[in-house]
PDB file of C-alpha atoms in Angstrom:
ATOM      1  CA  UNK A   1      23.376  35.945  44.978  1.00 44.00           C
ATOM      2  CA  UNK A   2      22.652  35.163  41.360  1.00 47.00           C
ATOM      3  CA  UNK A   3      19.950  36.628  39.173  1.00 46.00           C
ATOM      4  CA  UNK A   4      17.838  33.468  39.321  1.00 46.00           C
ATOM      5  CA  UNK A   5      17.469  33.378  43.095  1.00 46.00           C
ATOM      6  CA  UNK A   6      14.628  35.912  43.081  1.00 45.00           C
ATOM      7  CA  UNK A   7      12.084  33.110  43.058  1.00 45.00           C
ATOM      8  CA  UNK A   8      11.294  33.174  39.323  1.00 44.00           C
ATOM      9  CA  UNK A   9      10.850  29.600  38.218  1.00 43.00           C
ATOM     10  CA  UNK A  10      13.011  28.417  35.338  1.00 43.00           C
ATOM     11  CA  UNK A  11      11.153  25.113  35.065  1.00 47.00           C
ATOM     12  CA  UNK A  12       8.171  23.877  37.012  1.00 47.00           C
ATOM     13  CA  UNK A  13      10.296  21.869  39.439  1.00 50.00           C
ATOM     14  CA  UNK A  14      13.323  24.098  40.054  1.00 56.00           C
ATOM     15  CA  UNK A  15      13.561  27.714  41.124  1.00 55.00           C
ATOM     16  CA  UNK A  16      17.208  28.612  40.743  1.00 56.00           C
ATOM     17  CA  UNK A  17      19.874  27.908  38.167  1.00 54.00           C
ATOM     18  CA  UNK A  18      22.003  25.816  40.577  1.00 57.00           C
ATOM     19  CA  UNK A  19      18.910  23.782  41.446  1.00 54.00           C
ATOM     20  CA  UNK A  20      18.244  23.182  37.746  1.00 57.00           C
ATOM     21  CA  UNK A  21      21.849  22.154  37.255  1.00 54.00           C
ATOM     22  CA  UNK A  22      21.316  19.643  40.033  1.00 53.00           C
ATOM     23  CA  UNK A  23      18.647  18.090  37.780  1.00 54.00           C
ATOM     24  CA  UNK A  24      21.047  18.225  34.829  1.00 56.00           C
ATOM     25  CA  UNK A  25      19.256  21.057  33.037  1.00 59.00           C
ATOM     26  CA  UNK A  26      21.345  23.786  31.496  1.00 65.00           C
ATOM     27  CA  UNK A  27      20.068  27.187  30.474  1.00 69.00           C
ATOM     28  CA  UNK A  28      20.763  26.408  26.804  1.00 73.00           C
ATOM     29  CA  UNK A  29      18.516  23.326  26.924  1.00 73.00           C
ATOM     30  CA  UNK A  30      15.778  25.395  28.539  1.00 73.00           C
ATOM     31  CA  UNK A  31      15.997  27.971  25.760  1.00 81.00           C
ATOM     32  CA  UNK A  32      15.869  25.219  23.117  1.00 81.00           C
ATOM     33  CA  UNK A  33      12.838  23.699  24.818  1.00 80.00           C
ATOM     34  CA  UNK A  34      11.042  27.052  24.823  1.00 87.00           C
ATOM     35  CA  UNK A  35      11.859  27.611  21.136  1.00 91.00           C
ATOM     36  CA  UNK A  36      10.643  24.112  20.190  1.00 88.00           C
ATOM     37  CA  UNK A  37       7.424  24.453  22.206  1.00 89.00           C
ATOM     38  CA  UNK A  38       6.752  27.873  20.678  1.00 93.00           C
ATOM     39  CA  UNK A  39       7.282  26.442  17.194  1.00 93.00           C
ATOM     40  CA  UNK A  40       4.932  23.555  17.932  1.00 91.00           C
ATOM     41  CA  UNK A  41       2.231  25.922  19.196  1.00 94.00           C
ATOM     42  CA  UNK A  42       2.572  28.246  16.191  1.00 94.00           C
ATOM     43  CA  UNK A  43       2.542  25.248  13.823  1.00 91.00           C
ATOM     44  CA  UNK A  44      -0.538  23.800  15.494  1.00 92.00           C
ATOM     45  CA  UNK A  45      -2.378  27.117  15.208  1.00 94.00           C
ATOM     46  CA  UNK A  46      -1.446  27.372  11.505  1.00 92.00           C
ATOM     47  CA  UNK A  47      -2.566  23.804  10.800  1.00 92.00           C
ATOM     48  CA  UNK A  48      -5.772  24.356  12.751  1.00 94.00           C
ATOM     49  CA  UNK A  49      -6.598  27.649  11.069  1.00 93.00           C
ATOM     50  CA  UNK A  50      -5.631  26.928   7.454  1.00 93.00           C
ATOM     51  CA  UNK A  51      -6.542  23.862   5.420  1.00 91.00           C
ATOM     52  CA  UNK A  52      -3.389  22.544   3.678  1.00 91.00           C
ATOM     53  CA  UNK A  53      -5.473  21.348   0.719  1.00 88.00           C
ATOM     54  CA  UNK A  54      -6.662  24.891  -0.048  1.00 88.00           C
ATOM     55  CA  UNK A  55      -3.878  27.127   1.236  1.00 86.00           C
ATOM     56  CA  UNK A  56      -0.755  28.003  -0.789  1.00 87.00           C
ATOM     57  CA  UNK A  57       1.044  28.424   2.541  1.00 86.00           C
ATOM     58  CA  UNK A  58       1.824  24.700   2.751  1.00 89.00           C
ATOM     59  CA  UNK A  59       4.193  22.942   0.330  1.00 89.00           C
ATOM     60  CA  UNK A  60       3.059  20.168  -1.977  1.00 89.00           C
ATOM     61  CA  UNK A  61       4.841  16.812  -2.028  1.00 89.00           C
ATOM     62  CA  UNK A  62       7.831  16.990  -4.394  1.00 91.00           C
ATOM     63  CA  UNK A  63       7.919  13.186  -4.812  1.00 92.00           C
ATOM     64  CA  UNK A  64       4.282  13.159  -5.922  1.00 91.00           C
ATOM     65  CA  UNK A  65       4.860  16.100  -8.280  1.00 91.00           C
ATOM     66  CA  UNK A  66       7.928  14.459  -9.871  1.00 93.00           C
ATOM     67  CA  UNK A  67       6.812  10.834 -10.116  1.00 92.00           C
ATOM     68  CA  UNK A  68       3.018  10.814  -9.787  1.00 90.00           C
ATOM     69  CA  UNK A  69       3.366   8.259  -6.961  1.00 92.00           C
ATOM     70  CA  UNK A  70       2.421   8.897  -3.350  1.00 92.00           C
ATOM     71  CA  UNK A  71       5.162   8.798  -0.743  1.00 92.00           C
ATOM     72  CA  UNK A  72       4.470   7.502   2.800  1.00 92.00           C
ATOM     73  CA  UNK A  73       4.051  11.095   3.973  1.00 91.00           C
ATOM     74  CA  UNK A  74       1.584  12.235   1.321  1.00 91.00           C
ATOM     75  CA  UNK A  75      -1.566  13.508   2.980  1.00 91.00           C
ATOM     76  CA  UNK A  76       0.126  14.051   6.355  1.00 93.00           C
ATOM     77  CA  UNK A  77      -0.538  17.791   6.379  1.00 93.00           C
ATOM     78  CA  UNK A  78      -4.210  17.262   5.644  1.00 94.00           C
ATOM     79  CA  UNK A  79      -4.314  14.473   8.246  1.00 95.00           C
ATOM     80  CA  UNK A  80      -2.814  16.782  10.903  1.00 95.00           C
ATOM     81  CA  UNK A  81      -5.402  19.428   9.999  1.00 95.00           C
ATOM     82  CA  UNK A  82      -8.182  16.847  10.366  1.00 95.00           C
ATOM     83  CA  UNK A  83      -6.769  15.541  13.662  1.00 95.00           C
ATOM     84  CA  UNK A  84      -6.655  19.057  15.104  1.00 95.00           C
ATOM     85  CA  UNK A  85     -10.347  19.355  14.202  1.00 95.00           C
ATOM     86  CA  UNK A  86     -10.951  15.913  15.814  1.00 95.00           C
ATOM     87  CA  UNK A  87     -12.077  14.417  12.497  1.00 94.00           C
ATOM     88  CA  UNK A  88     -10.442  10.993  12.787  1.00 94.00           C
ATOM     89  CA  UNK A  89     -12.212   9.532   9.761  1.00 95.00           C
ATOM     90  CA  UNK A  90     -10.885  12.249   7.454  1.00 95.00           C
ATOM     91  CA  UNK A  91      -7.411  11.942   9.010  1.00 94.00           C
ATOM     92  CA  UNK A  92      -7.359   8.199   8.342  1.00 93.00           C
ATOM     93  CA  UNK A  93      -8.544   8.732   4.772  1.00 92.00           C
ATOM     94  CA  UNK A  94      -5.678  11.173   4.154  1.00 92.00           C
ATOM     95  CA  UNK A  95      -2.833   9.180   5.736  1.00 93.00           C
ATOM     96  CA  UNK A  96      -3.651   6.176   7.894  1.00 93.00           C
ATOM     97  CA  UNK A  97       0.045   5.570   8.614  1.00 94.00           C
ATOM     98  CA  UNK A  98       0.370   8.915  10.372  1.00 94.00           C
ATOM     99  CA  UNK A  99      -2.677   8.267  12.527  1.00 95.00           C
ATOM    100  CA  UNK A 100      -1.503   4.737  13.369  1.00 93.00           C
ATOM    101  CA  UNK A 101       2.017   6.004  14.109  1.00 93.00           C
ATOM    102  CA  UNK A 102       1.016   8.642  16.649  1.00 93.00           C
ATOM    103  CA  UNK A 103       1.109   6.316  19.695  1.00 92.00           C
ATOM    104  CA  UNK A 104       4.580   5.073  18.719  1.00 89.00           C
ATOM    105  CA  UNK A 105       5.817   8.621  18.082  1.00 89.00           C
ATOM    106  CA  UNK A 106       4.538   9.708  21.504  1.00 90.00           C
ATOM    107  CA  UNK A 107       6.321   6.722  23.065  1.00 88.00           C
ATOM    108  CA  UNK A 108       9.559   7.774  21.347  1.00 87.00           C
ATOM    109  CA  UNK A 109       9.130  11.315  22.658  1.00 86.00           C
ATOM    110  CA  UNK A 110       8.402  10.003  26.144  1.00 86.00           C
ATOM    111  CA  UNK A 111      11.498   7.800  25.933  1.00 85.00           C
ATOM    112  CA  UNK A 112      13.648  10.842  25.169  1.00 82.00           C
ATOM    113  CA  UNK A 113      12.164  12.785  28.080  1.00 80.00           C
ATOM    114  CA  UNK A 114      12.665   9.822  30.418  1.00 81.00           C
ATOM    115  CA  UNK A 115      16.234   9.383  29.177  1.00 79.00           C
ATOM    116  CA  UNK A 116      16.905  13.088  29.804  1.00 76.00           C
ATOM    117  CA  UNK A 117      15.730  12.978  33.415  1.00 75.00           C
ATOM    118  CA  UNK A 118      16.773   9.412  34.246  1.00 77.00           C
ATOM    119  CA  UNK A 119      19.713   8.203  32.128  1.00 74.00           C
ATOM    120  CA  UNK A 120      19.602   4.690  33.610  1.00 78.00           C
ATOM    121  CA  UNK A 121      15.923   3.958  32.919  1.00 77.00           C
ATOM    122  CA  UNK A 122      15.241   0.821  30.879  1.00 79.00           C
ATOM    123  CA  UNK A 123      12.123   2.037  29.038  1.00 77.00           C
ATOM    124  CA  UNK A 124      14.010   4.140  26.441  1.00 75.00           C
ATOM    125  CA  UNK A 125      16.286   1.200  25.694  1.00 78.00           C
ATOM    126  CA  UNK A 126      13.381  -1.175  25.110  1.00 80.00           C
ATOM    127  CA  UNK A 127      11.376   1.156  22.854  1.00 80.00           C
ATOM    128  CA  UNK A 128      14.423   2.022  20.729  1.00 81.00           C
ATOM    129  CA  UNK A 129      15.760  -1.458  20.100  1.00 86.00           C
ATOM    130  CA  UNK A 130      16.909  -2.095  16.531  1.00 89.00           C
ATOM    131  CA  UNK A 131      14.228  -4.758  16.023  1.00 91.00           C
ATOM    132  CA  UNK A 132      11.482  -2.244  16.861  1.00 88.00           C
ATOM    133  CA  UNK A 133      12.963   0.420  14.592  1.00 88.00           C
ATOM    134  CA  UNK A 134      13.415  -2.041  11.683  1.00 93.00           C
ATOM    135  CA  UNK A 135       9.860  -3.335  12.120  1.00 93.00           C
ATOM    136  CA  UNK A 136       8.530   0.215  11.945  1.00 91.00           C
ATOM    137  CA  UNK A 137      10.670   0.884   8.863  1.00 94.00           C
ATOM    138  CA  UNK A 138       9.280  -2.278   7.204  1.00 96.00           C
ATOM    139  CA  UNK A 139       5.741  -1.088   7.972  1.00 94.00           C
ATOM    140  CA  UNK A 140       6.497   2.237   6.268  1.00 94.00           C
ATOM    141  CA  UNK A 141       7.831   0.473   3.161  1.00 95.00           C
ATOM    142  CA  UNK A 142       4.840  -1.874   3.071  1.00 95.00           C
ATOM    143  CA  UNK A 143       2.467   1.086   3.382  1.00 94.00           C
ATOM    144  CA  UNK A 144       4.328   2.930   0.608  1.00 94.00           C
ATOM    145  CA  UNK A 145       4.045  -0.016  -1.773  1.00 94.00           C
ATOM    146  CA  UNK A 146       0.418  -0.894  -1.004  1.00 93.00           C
ATOM    147  CA  UNK A 147      -0.819   2.693  -1.215  1.00 91.00           C
ATOM    148  CA  UNK A 148       0.577   2.995  -4.742  1.00 91.00           C
ATOM    149  CA  UNK A 149      -0.453  -0.483  -5.930  1.00 92.00           C
ATOM    150  CA  UNK A 150      -3.996  -0.426  -4.520  1.00 89.00           C
ATOM    151  CA  UNK A 151      -4.510   3.345  -4.756  1.00 77.00           C
ATOM    152  CA  UNK A 152      -5.399   4.383  -1.226  1.00 69.00           C
TER     153      UNK A 152
END
């Protein structure tokens, strides 16, 4: 009898370590998942509680400080703060690319989860095709150029 057979759930769908291994989940991956989720929760609380524009806790953009030009990520911290406060207008005014990219980023995350549990699924392959990735990269470059030329 192993130490996991006492009925304590490791994940929501498996009770014992051998059962989790049947799903292809190792203990190391479970620990990594817990660490990542904890980091995301702590980060969300920090971004919700403190405004990145006013707090010295958050770093400033080194590209902006060195060149005076905005990078594609400039304003992302303030946009995350605004999104956590459900202020979509302020989030879009800080970094519209981040707000527009959220559905695609969630699809990429979902593709990784689907790939983890079902290696033969076709959805992760379709969402991560080179044409999709290159199109997204071109959108980032276009946003970078237009935000510095037109000043938004």
